CSV table of C-alpha atoms and ligand atoms in Angstrom, one decimal:
chain,number,residue,atom,x,y,z
V,450,MET,CA,109.5,57.0,60.1
V,451,SER,CA,106.1,57.6,61.1
V,452,ALA,CA,105.9,59.2,65.1
V,453,TYR,CA,102.3,56.6,64.4
V,454,GLN,CA,104.0,53.2,62.3
V,455,PHE,CA,101.2,51.1,61.2
V,456,PRO,CA,102.3,47.6,61.6
V,457,GLU,CA,103.4,45.9,58.3
V,458,GLY,CA,100.5,45.2,55.9
V,459,PHE,CA,97.9,47.2,57.8
V,460,GLU,CA,94.5,47.5,55.5
V,461,TRP,CA,94.1,51.1,54.4
V,462,GLY,CA,90.2,51.4,52.9
V,463,THR,CA,86.8,52.8,51.9
V,464,ALA,CA,83.4,51.6,52.3
V,465,THR,CA,80.3,52.4,50.2
V,466,ALA,CA,77.3,50.9,50.1
V,467,SER,CA,75.6,49.3,46.9
V,468,TYR,CA,71.4,52.2,47.5
V,469,GLN,CA,73.9,54.8,48.6
V,470,ILE,CA,76.2,55.5,45.0
V,471,GLU,CA,74.6,53.0,43.1
V,472,GLY,CA,71.8,54.7,41.5
V,473,GLY,CA,70.8,52.9,38.4
V,474,TRP,CA,67.9,52.0,40.4
V,475,ASN,CA,65.9,50.1,37.1
V,476,ALA,CA,68.8,50.0,34.7
V,477,GLY,CA,69.7,47.0,33.6
V,478,GLY,CA,66.9,44.0,35.1
V,479,LYS,CA,67.2,45.8,38.5
V,480,GLY,CA,64.0,44.9,40.4
V,481,GLU,CA,62.6,47.0,43.7
V,482,SER,CA,63.9,47.6,46.5
V,483,ILE,CA,62.6,48.7,49.5
V,484,TRP,CA,64.3,51.2,49.7
V,485,ASP,CA,63.2,52.3,46.2
V,486,ARG,CA,59.9,52.1,48.0
V,487,PHE,CA,60.4,53.6,50.9
V,488,CYS,CA,62.2,56.8,49.2
V,489,HIS,CA,59.4,56.9,46.8
V,490,THR,CA,56.5,57.3,49.1
V,491,PRO,CA,56.9,61.4,49.7
V,492,GLY,CA,57.4,61.6,53.9
V,493,HIS,CA,60.4,59.5,54.9
V,494,ILE,CA,63.8,61.2,53.3
V,495,HIS,CA,64.9,64.3,55.2
V,496,ASP,CA,65.2,66.2,52.2
V,497,ASP,CA,62.6,64.5,50.3
V,498,SER,CA,65.7,63.1,48.0
V,499,VAL,CA,65.8,59.9,46.6
V,500,GLY,CA,68.7,57.7,45.9
V,501,ASP,CA,67.9,56.7,41.8
V,502,THR,CA,70.6,57.8,40.6
V,503,ALA,CA,72.6,58.5,43.7
V,504,CYS,CA,76.1,59.0,42.5
V,505,ASP,CA,75.5,57.2,39.5
V,506,PHE,CA,78.4,54.4,40.2
V,507,TYR,CA,76.6,52.1,38.3
V,508,HIS,CA,77.9,54.3,35.2
V,509,ARG,CA,80.7,55.7,36.6
V,510,TYR,CA,82.0,53.0,38.6
V,511,GLY,CA,85.7,53.2,35.8
V,512,GLU,CA,86.7,57.0,37.1
V,513,ASP,CA,85.6,56.6,40.7
V,514,ILE,CA,88.1,53.4,40.3
V,515,GLY,CA,90.7,55.2,38.8
V,516,ILE,CA,90.2,58.3,42.2
V,517,LEU,CA,90.5,54.7,44.7
V,518,LYS,CA,94.1,54.3,42.2
V,519,GLU,CA,95.6,57.5,42.2
V,520,LEU,CA,94.3,58.0,45.8
V,521,GLY,CA,96.9,54.6,46.8
V,522,ILE,CA,93.9,53.3,48.6
V,523,LYS,CA,94.4,49.4,49.7
V,524,VAL,CA,90.5,47.9,50.1
V,525,TYR,CA,87.7,49.1,49.1
V,526,ARG,CA,84.6,47.7,50.4
V,527,LEU,CA,81.3,47.5,48.5
V,528,SER,CA,77.5,46.4,48.9
V,529,ILE,CA,75.7,44.0,46.7
V,530,SER,CA,72.6,44.9,45.5
V,531,TRP,CA,70.3,42.0,45.7
V,532,PRO,CA,67.6,43.1,44.2
V,533,ARG,CA,70.2,43.2,41.2
V,534,ILE,CA,71.3,39.7,41.4
V,535,PHE,CA,67.3,38.5,42.1
V,536,PRO,CA,65.0,41.4,41.1
V,537,GLU,CA,62.3,38.6,42.5
V,538,GLY,CA,63.7,38.0,45.4
V,539,THR,CA,64.4,34.8,45.0
V,540,GLY,CA,64.2,32.3,41.6
V,541,ALA,CA,65.6,33.6,38.6
V,542,VAL,CA,69.0,35.2,38.3
V,543,ASN,CA,69.5,38.3,37.0
V,544,LYS,CA,72.7,38.1,34.6
V,545,GLU,CA,73.1,41.7,33.6
V,546,GLY,CA,73.5,41.9,37.8
V,547,ILE,CA,76.1,39.5,38.4
V,548,ASP,CA,78.3,41.2,35.2
V,549,PHE,CA,78.5,44.6,36.6
V,550,TYR,CA,79.3,43.1,40.1
V,551,ARG,CA,82.3,41.5,37.9
V,552,ASN,CA,83.4,44.8,36.3
V,553,VAL,CA,83.3,46.3,38.7
V,554,LEU,CA,85.2,43.3,40.9
V,555,GLN,CA,87.7,42.9,38.4
V,556,ARG,CA,88.8,46.4,37.7
V,557,LEU,CA,89.5,46.9,41.2
V,558,HIS,CA,91.9,43.8,40.4
V,559,ASP,CA,93.2,45.2,37.4
V,560,ASN,CA,94.5,48.0,39.6
V,561,GLY,CA,95.5,46.3,42.3
V,562,ILE,CA,93.1,47.1,44.5
V,563,LYS,CA,91.6,44.4,47.2
V,564,SER,CA,87.6,44.2,47.5
V,565,ALA,CA,85.6,44.0,50.9
V,566,VAL,CA,81.2,42.9,49.1
V,567,THR,CA,79.7,43.2,52.1
V,568,MET,CA,75.8,40.9,51.1
V,569,TYR,CA,74.0,42.9,52.5
V,570,HIS,CA,73.5,46.4,53.5
V,571,TRP,CA,69.8,47.3,53.6
V,572,ASP,CA,68.3,46.9,50.1
V,573,LEU,CA,66.6,44.0,50.2
V,574,PRO,CA,64.2,43.4,48.0
V,575,GLN,CA,60.7,45.0,47.3
V,576,LYS,CA,59.5,41.0,47.0
V,577,LEU,CA,60.5,40.0,50.1
V,578,GLN,CA,59.3,42.8,52.0
V,579,ASP,CA,55.8,41.6,50.4
V,580,ARG,CA,56.8,38.7,52.3
V,581,GLY,CA,57.2,39.5,55.0
V,582,GLY,CA,61.0,40.3,54.9
V,583,TRP,CA,63.1,40.1,58.4
V,584,ALA,CA,60.4,38.9,60.7
V,585,ASN,CA,59.8,36.2,58.2
V,586,ARG,CA,61.9,33.0,59.2
V,587,GLU,CA,62.0,31.7,55.8
V,588,ILE,CA,64.5,34.7,54.8
V,589,ALA,CA,67.8,33.1,56.2
V,590,ASP,CA,66.4,30.2,53.6
V,591,TRP,CA,65.6,33.1,51.2
V,592,PHE,CA,69.4,34.6,52.5
V,593,ARG,CA,71.4,30.9,51.9
V,594,ALA,CA,70.5,31.1,48.1
V,595,TYR,CA,71.2,34.9,47.3
V,596,VAL,CA,75.0,33.8,48.7
V,597,LYS,CA,75.7,30.9,47.2
V,598,VAL,CA,75.0,32.5,43.6
V,599,LEU,CA,78.0,35.2,45.0
V,600,TYR,CA,80.0,32.6,46.0
V,601,GLU,CA,80.0,31.0,42.6
V,602,ARG,CA,79.6,33.7,40.5
V,603,LEU,CA,81.7,36.2,41.7
V,604,GLY,CA,83.6,34.2,44.1
V,605,ASP,CA,86.9,34.0,42.2
V,606,LEU,CA,87.2,38.3,41.9
V,607,VAL,CA,86.6,38.5,45.9
V,608,ASP,CA,89.3,39.4,48.7
V,609,THR,CA,87.2,39.8,51.6
V,610,TRP,CA,83.4,38.9,52.5
V,611,ILE,CA,80.9,40.4,54.8
V,612,THR,CA,77.7,38.7,55.4
V,613,LEU,CA,75.1,42.3,56.9
V,614,ASN,CA,76.1,45.0,57.5
V,615,GLU,CA,75.0,46.4,61.0
V,616,PRO,CA,71.6,43.8,61.1
V,617,ILE,CA,70.5,46.1,64.3
V,618,CYS,CA,70.5,48.9,62.1
V,619,THR,CA,67.9,46.8,60.3
V,620,SER,CA,66.0,45.2,62.8
V,621,MET,CA,65.4,48.0,65.5
V,622,ALA,CA,65.8,51.3,63.0
V,623,GLY,CA,63.6,49.2,60.7
V,624,TYR,CA,61.3,48.0,62.1
V,625,TRP,CA,61.0,50.1,65.5
V,626,TYR,CA,61.8,53.6,65.0
V,627,GLY,CA,60.6,53.5,61.5
V,628,GLU,CA,63.4,55.9,60.2
V,629,HIS,CA,64.2,53.0,57.7
V,630,ALA,CA,62.9,50.9,55.2
V,631,PRO,CA,60.4,49.5,55.6
V,632,GLY,CA,59.4,51.7,58.2
V,633,TYR,CA,57.7,50.3,60.6
V,634,HIS,CA,57.1,51.0,64.2
V,635,ASP,CA,56.7,47.1,66.6
V,636,TYR,CA,59.7,46.6,68.8
V,637,SER,CA,59.2,43.1,69.8
V,638,MET,CA,58.4,42.7,66.2
V,639,ALA,CA,62.3,44.3,65.1
V,640,LEU,CA,63.9,41.6,67.7
V,641,GLN,CA,62.1,38.9,66.0
V,642,ALA,CA,63.8,40.1,62.8
V,643,SER,CA,67.1,40.9,64.7
V,644,HIS,CA,66.8,36.9,65.3
V,645,HIS,CA,66.0,36.4,61.8
V,646,LEU,CA,69.0,37.9,60.9
V,647,LEU,CA,71.5,36.5,63.0
V,648,LEU,CA,70.2,33.1,60.7
V,649,ALA,CA,70.8,34.8,57.8
V,650,HIS,CA,74.2,35.4,58.9
V,651,GLY,CA,75.0,31.5,59.9
V,652,ALA,CA,73.5,29.9,56.7
V,653,ALA,CA,75.0,32.6,54.9
V,654,VAL,CA,78.8,31.5,56.8
V,655,GLU,CA,77.8,27.5,56.9
V,656,GLU,CA,77.1,28.2,53.1
V,657,TYR,CA,80.3,29.9,52.3
V,658,ARG,CA,82.4,26.9,54.3
V,659,LYS,CA,81.4,24.1,52.4
V,660,THR,CA,82.6,26.4,49.3
V,661,GLY,CA,86.4,25.9,49.8
V,662,LEU,CA,87.1,29.5,49.5
V,663,LYS,CA,89.9,31.4,50.8
V,664,ALA,CA,88.9,34.4,50.7
V,665,ASP,CA,88.0,35.2,54.3
V,666,ILE,CA,84.8,35.8,55.9
V,667,GLY,CA,82.8,38.1,59.4
V,668,ILE,CA,80.6,40.2,59.5
V,669,THR,CA,80.0,44.1,60.1
V,670,LEU,CA,78.1,45.6,63.3
V,671,ASN,CA,78.3,49.1,64.3
V,672,MET,CA,78.6,49.6,68.1
V,673,ASN,CA,80.3,52.3,70.5
V,674,MET,CA,79.9,53.3,74.0
V,675,SER,CA,77.1,54.5,76.6
V,676,TYR,CA,79.2,56.1,79.4
V,677,PRO,CA,77.0,57.2,83.2
V,678,PHE,CA,75.5,60.5,82.1
V,679,ASP,CA,76.3,60.9,85.7
V,680,PRO,CA,78.9,58.2,86.6
V,681,LYS,CA,78.3,58.8,89.7
V,682,ASN,CA,74.1,57.9,89.9
V,683,ARG,CA,73.5,54.4,90.3
V,684,ALA,CA,70.2,54.7,88.1
V,685,ASP,CA,72.6,56.1,85.3
V,686,ILE,CA,74.9,53.5,85.8
V,687,GLU,CA,72.8,50.8,84.5
V,688,ALA,CA,70.5,52.6,82.2
V,689,ALA,CA,74.1,52.5,80.0
V,690,LYS,CA,74.8,49.2,80.8
V,691,ARG,CA,71.7,48.3,79.5
V,692,ASN,CA,72.0,50.4,76.9
V,693,GLN,CA,75.3,48.9,75.9
V,694,GLU,CA,74.1,45.9,75.5
V,695,HIS,CA,71.6,46.5,73.4
V,696,SER,CA,73.5,47.9,70.6
V,697,ASN,CA,76.2,45.4,71.6
V,698,ASN,CA,75.7,42.6,72.7
V,699,LEU,CA,72.3,42.2,70.9
V,700,PHE,CA,73.9,41.1,68.2
V,701,GLY,CA,78.0,40.5,69.2
V,702,ASP,CA,77.4,37.7,72.4
V,703,PRO,CA,75.1,35.3,70.6
V,704,ILE,CA,77.3,35.3,67.4
V,705,PHE,CA,80.7,35.3,69.3
V,706,LEU,CA,79.7,33.6,72.9
V,707,GLY,CA,77.1,31.6,71.2
V,708,LYS,CA,73.8,33.4,73.7
V,709,TYR,CA,72.2,35.7,73.7
V,710,PRO,CA,72.0,38.8,76.7
V,711,GLU,CA,70.4,37.5,79.4
V,712,GLU,CA,69.6,40.4,81.8
V,713,LEU,CA,69.3,42.3,78.9
V,714,PHE,CA,66.0,40.1,77.9
V,715,ALA,CA,64.6,38.9,81.6
V,716,TYR,CA,64.4,43.5,81.7
V,717,LEU,CA,62.7,43.3,78.1
V,718,GLU,CA,60.2,40.6,79.1
V,719,LYS,CA,58.9,42.2,82.1
V,720,ARG,CA,58.2,46.0,80.0
V,721,GLY,CA,56.2,43.8,78.2
V,722,ALA,CA,58.3,43.9,74.8
V,723,VAL,CA,57.7,40.0,73.5
V,724,LEU,CA,61.4,38.0,73.1
V,725,PRO,CA,62.0,36.5,70.2
V,726,ASP,CA,61.5,32.7,69.3
V,727,ILE,CA,64.4,30.9,69.0
V,728,ARG,CA,64.7,27.2,68.2
V,729,GLN,CA,66.8,24.2,68.5
V,730,GLY,CA,69.6,24.3,67.3
V,731,ASP,CA,69.4,28.5,65.4
V,732,ILE,CA,72.9,29.4,68.1
V,733,GLU,CA,74.8,26.5,66.6
V,734,ILE,CA,74.4,28.3,62.8
V,735,ILE,CA,74.8,31.9,64.6
V,736,SER,CA,77.5,31.2,66.5
V,737,GLN,CA,80.2,29.3,64.0
V,738,LYS,CA,83.8,31.0,64.2
V,739,LEU,CA,84.1,33.5,61.7
V,740,ASP,CA,87.7,35.1,59.9
V,741,PHE,CA,87.6,38.6,61.3
V,742,PHE,CA,85.0,41.0,63.5
V,743,GLY,CA,83.8,44.1,60.8
V,744,LEU,CA,83.5,46.5,63.5
V,745,ASN,CA,81.5,50.0,62.5
V,746,THR,CA,82.5,52.9,65.1
V,747,TYR,CA,81.0,56.5,64.9
V,748,PHE,CA,80.5,57.8,68.0
V,749,THR,CA,79.8,57.2,71.9
V,750,ASP,CA,76.4,57.6,74.3
V,751,HIS,CA,76.0,59.3,77.3
V,752,VAL,CA,72.9,57.7,78.5
V,753,LYS,CA,71.0,58.5,81.8
V,754,ALA,CA,68.2,56.4,83.5
V,755,ASP,CA,64.1,57.7,82.1
V,756,GLU,CA,61.4,55.1,82.9
V,757,SER,CA,59.7,56.8,80.1
V,758,ARG,CA,61.5,55.9,78.0
V,759,TRP,CA,60.0,52.6,76.5
V,760,PRO,CA,61.3,49.2,76.7
V,761,LEU,CA,64.9,50.7,77.3
V,762,GLY,CA,63.9,52.9,80.0
V,763,ALA,CA,67.0,55.9,78.7
V,764,LEU,CA,68.2,58.1,76.9
V,765,SER,CA,71.6,59.7,75.2
V,766,LEU,CA,72.1,63.1,76.0
V,767,LYS,CA,74.9,65.5,74.7
V,768,THR,CA,77.3,66.2,76.6
V,769,GLY,CA,79.0,70.1,75.5
V,770,ARG,CA,81.9,67.8,73.4
V,771,PRO,CA,82.1,68.3,69.3
V,772,HIS,CA,79.7,67.1,66.8
V,773,THR,CA,80.0,66.6,62.9
V,774,ASP,CA,77.2,68.0,60.8
V,775,ALA,CA,75.3,64.3,61.2
V,776,ASP,CA,75.1,65.6,64.8
V,777,TRP,CA,77.2,62.4,66.4
V,778,GLU,CA,79.6,63.7,69.2
V,779,VAL,CA,83.0,63.6,68.2
V,780,ASN,CA,85.3,61.4,71.5
V,781,PRO,CA,88.0,59.0,69.8
V,782,GLU,CA,88.3,57.8,73.1
V,783,GLY,CA,85.5,56.3,72.5
V,784,MET,CA,87.0,54.1,69.4
V,785,TYR,CA,90.3,53.0,72.6
V,786,ASP,CA,88.2,51.8,75.4
V,787,LEU,CA,85.8,50.0,72.6
V,788,LEU,CA,88.0,48.2,70.7
V,789,LYS,CA,89.6,47.0,74.2
V,790,TRP,CA,86.0,46.0,75.2
V,791,ILE,CA,85.6,44.1,72.7
V,792,HIS,CA,88.8,42.5,72.8
V,793,GLY,CA,88.0,41.7,75.5
V,794,ARG,CA,85.0,40.1,75.1
V,795,TYR,CA,85.6,38.5,72.0
V,796,LYS,CA,88.9,38.5,71.0
V,797,PRO,CA,88.4,38.0,67.9
V,798,GLN,CA,91.4,36.7,65.7
V,799,LYS,CA,91.2,39.4,63.3
V,800,LEU,CA,89.5,43.5,63.9
V,801,ILE,CA,88.9,45.4,60.7
V,802,ILE,CA,87.5,48.8,61.3
V,803,THR,CA,85.7,48.2,58.5
V,804,GLU,CA,83.8,51.9,58.6
V,805,ASN,CA,84.8,55.6,60.8
V,806,GLY,CA,84.2,58.7,59.9
V,807,ALA,CA,82.7,62.5,60.0
V,808,ALA,CA,80.6,64.6,57.9
V,809,CYS,CA,80.6,67.8,57.0
V,810,ASN,CA,79.2,70.5,56.1
V,811,ASP,CA,81.6,71.0,53.0
V,812,TRP,CA,81.5,73.5,49.4
V,813,VAL,CA,84.2,73.4,46.6
V,814,ASN,CA,85.4,76.6,46.9
V,815,LEU,CA,86.2,79.4,44.5
V,816,GLU,CA,89.7,78.0,43.6
V,817,GLY,CA,87.8,74.5,43.1
V,818,LYS,CA,89.1,72.5,46.1
V,819,VAL,CA,87.2,71.0,48.8
V,820,SER,CA,88.8,72.0,52.4
V,821,ASP,CA,87.9,69.8,54.5
V,822,PRO,CA,90.1,69.8,58.0
V,823,ASN,CA,87.7,69.0,60.3
V,824,ARG,CA,87.0,65.6,58.9
V,825,ILE,CA,91.1,65.2,59.1
V,826,ASP,CA,91.4,65.6,62.1
V,827,TYR,CA,88.1,63.1,63.4
V,828,ILE,CA,90.3,60.6,61.0
V,829,HIS,CA,93.1,62.2,62.8
V,830,ARG,CA,92.2,61.6,66.2
V,831,TYR,CA,90.6,58.6,65.6
V,832,LEU,CA,93.9,57.1,64.3
V,833,ILE,CA,96.1,58.1,67.5
V,834,GLN,CA,93.4,55.7,69.3
V,835,VAL,CA,93.6,53.2,66.7
V,836,HIS,CA,96.9,52.9,66.9
V,837,LYS,CA,97.2,52.9,71.0
V,838,ALA,CA,94.9,49.8,70.5
V,839,ILE,CA,96.7,48.1,68.2
V,840,GLY,CA,100.0,49.0,70.5
V,841,GLU,CA,98.4,46.8,73.5
V,842,GLY,CA,98.1,44.0,72.1
V,843,VAL,CA,94.3,44.2,70.2
V,844,PRO,CA,94.6,42.8,66.7
V,845,VAL,CA,93.0,45.8,64.7
V,846,LYS,CA,94.5,45.0,60.9
V,847,GLY,CA,92.7,47.8,58.7
V,848,TYR,CA,90.4,50.5,58.5
V,849,TYR,CA,87.9,51.4,56.3
V,850,VAL,CA,86.8,55.5,56.2
V,851,TRP,CA,83.8,56.1,55.5
V,852,CYS,CA,82.7,56.8,53.0
V,853,PHE,CA,84.5,57.4,49.8
V,854,CYS,CA,82.2,59.6,48.1
V,855,ASP,CA,80.2,61.7,49.3
V,856,ASN,CA,76.4,59.9,48.9
V,857,PHE,CA,72.4,58.7,49.6
V,858,GLU,CA,72.6,59.2,53.2
V,859,TRP,CA,69.7,57.3,54.0
V,860,ALA,CA,66.7,58.7,55.7
V,861,TRP,CA,69.3,61.7,55.5
V,862,GLY,CA,68.7,62.0,51.8
V,863,LEU,CA,71.8,64.0,50.3
V,864,SER,CA,71.7,66.7,53.1
V,865,ARG,CA,74.5,64.6,55.2
V,866,ARG,CA,78.3,64.3,52.9
V,867,PHE,CA,80.8,62.4,55.0
V,868,GLY,CA,82.5,62.1,51.8
V,869,MET,CA,86.4,62.1,51.1
V,870,VAL,CA,85.5,62.9,47.4
V,871,HIS,CA,82.7,65.8,47.0
V,872,VAL,CA,79.9,65.1,44.9
V,873,ASP,CA,78.5,67.9,42.5
V,874,TYR,CA,74.8,65.7,42.0
V,875,ALA,CA,73.5,68.4,39.2
V,876,THR,CA,77.2,67.3,36.6
V,877,GLN,CA,78.6,63.7,39.1
V,878,LYS,CA,81.2,66.4,38.4
V,879,ARG,CA,84.1,64.5,41.9
V,880,THR,CA,86.2,66.6,43.9
V,881,PRO,CA,88.7,64.9,46.0
V,882,LYS,CA,88.6,67.0,49.5
V,883,GLU,CA,92.2,67.8,50.9
V,884,SER,CA,91.1,64.6,53.7
V,885,ALA,CA,91.7,62.4,50.7
V,886,TYR,CA,94.8,63.8,50.0
V,887,TRP,CA,95.8,63.5,53.4
V,888,TYR,CA,94.8,59.8,53.6
V,889,SER,CA,97.0,59.2,50.2
V,890,LYS,CA,100.2,60.0,52.4
V,891,VAL,CA,98.6,58.2,55.2
V,892,ILE,CA,98.6,54.8,53.1
V,893,ARG,CA,101.5,56.1,51.4
V,894,ASP,CA,103.8,56.1,54.8
V,895,ASN,CA,101.5,54.2,56.6
V,896,GLY,CA,101.3,56.2,59.8
V,897,PHE,CA,101.7,60.1,60.1
G,236,GCO,C1,75.1,53.6,58.4
G,236,GCO,C2,75.9,52.2,57.6
G,236,GCO,C3,76.5,53.3,56.5
G,236,GCO,C4,76.3,55.0,56.7
G,236,GCO,C5,77.4,55.1,57.6
G,236,GCO,C6,76.5,56.3,58.1
G,236,GCO,O1,76.5,53.1,58.8
G,236,GCO,O2,74.6,53.8,58.4
G,236,GCO,O3,77.0,51.2,57.3
G,236,GCO,O4,75.6,53.0,54.9
G,236,GCO,O5,76.1,55.4,55.5
G,236,GCO,O6,77.1,55.1,58.8
G,236,GCO,O7,75.8,57.2,58.7
């Protein structure tokens, strides 16, 4: 028996996303995505890299699934590239795209690995961006038509469905701070896009329930705790509350409580933001019952009140705690606090941690190995907190490490390594890091 034993059947997994690993950006009939366009336009990516080839998963999935199998991974989370299925966003289905994902899913199945499929992990067809993307309300219908095809053509091979990944990043990073595709800087547009993302999510759930498919369906939200920088300062306490409502409740409340956070909306309006156009019936579509809550979490925020920060009046500051190579604070207790907070507020019947992990400055050493003790320590510490929360009744049923392999980290390009498997981008050679072997043993022992 391990000192930290996890419940029987705990789903140990690892996650990836299409644009970050697949490459083959114009192979097999795939259409252009907003990330192709964004990366091909100079000035957007930290190291000037592009995701054209990434980890070449498009051609090397067989090898990667072999490594997953060797490590004993129980669940593999991957995403579907919308423009691989619909090169034009809507209209004709690209059969080669369907075949590619069927082959991947079949291979996982044959190796006894369960699949968790995200239907949208940020690579929108460029053709739909040309029509306004997430700022256009019609996108809920475009998404509905796309997911219907996924249910029909892949449904027999998928074990878990995830509608959207981190919709707040799609809206805020894409339409407000412009760090992500399509790179706009308009807060009110970002709020409107958030509402359309929620509508699209609801449309996907509604469509799914008509299919009779038995797999679970949920959504992946990224959340984190916001603590006041000075816990005795009234203004900091309020700024932390606003910050947390913005990062957690903006999406969590409408989905799980059927209402938008009113106080936050009142504050935003007072500050001059234009609130989204919410129509009759929208909230009902958005708040349908889900089978699980998918959580991505990495760090915590320490928030100081700062009027000059528009619109939230909140500034996140460092506190002297350790940081990963992504410059994200290592704060495992934040995982425990967050799980308790989600459980208390939303009471999901089932929770899966669909992403957690660390970027580290790894390289292959003289012996051909990759030693990554900080990643092991990070995962170890966070899992201790997950275990504690489970012990107190939080129904966490699975944990997926982000990421299976090093990959294209969005605006950071190839400069941040999150993988348990090292990728040499020049040769595409894979080298499992020490963390991969460590995690493999955790899976075998169902604990540590
Ligand atoms: C996200 C995405 C992943 C990231 C990971 C590390 O959270 O941004 O889901 O695609 O790569 O989180 O930043």
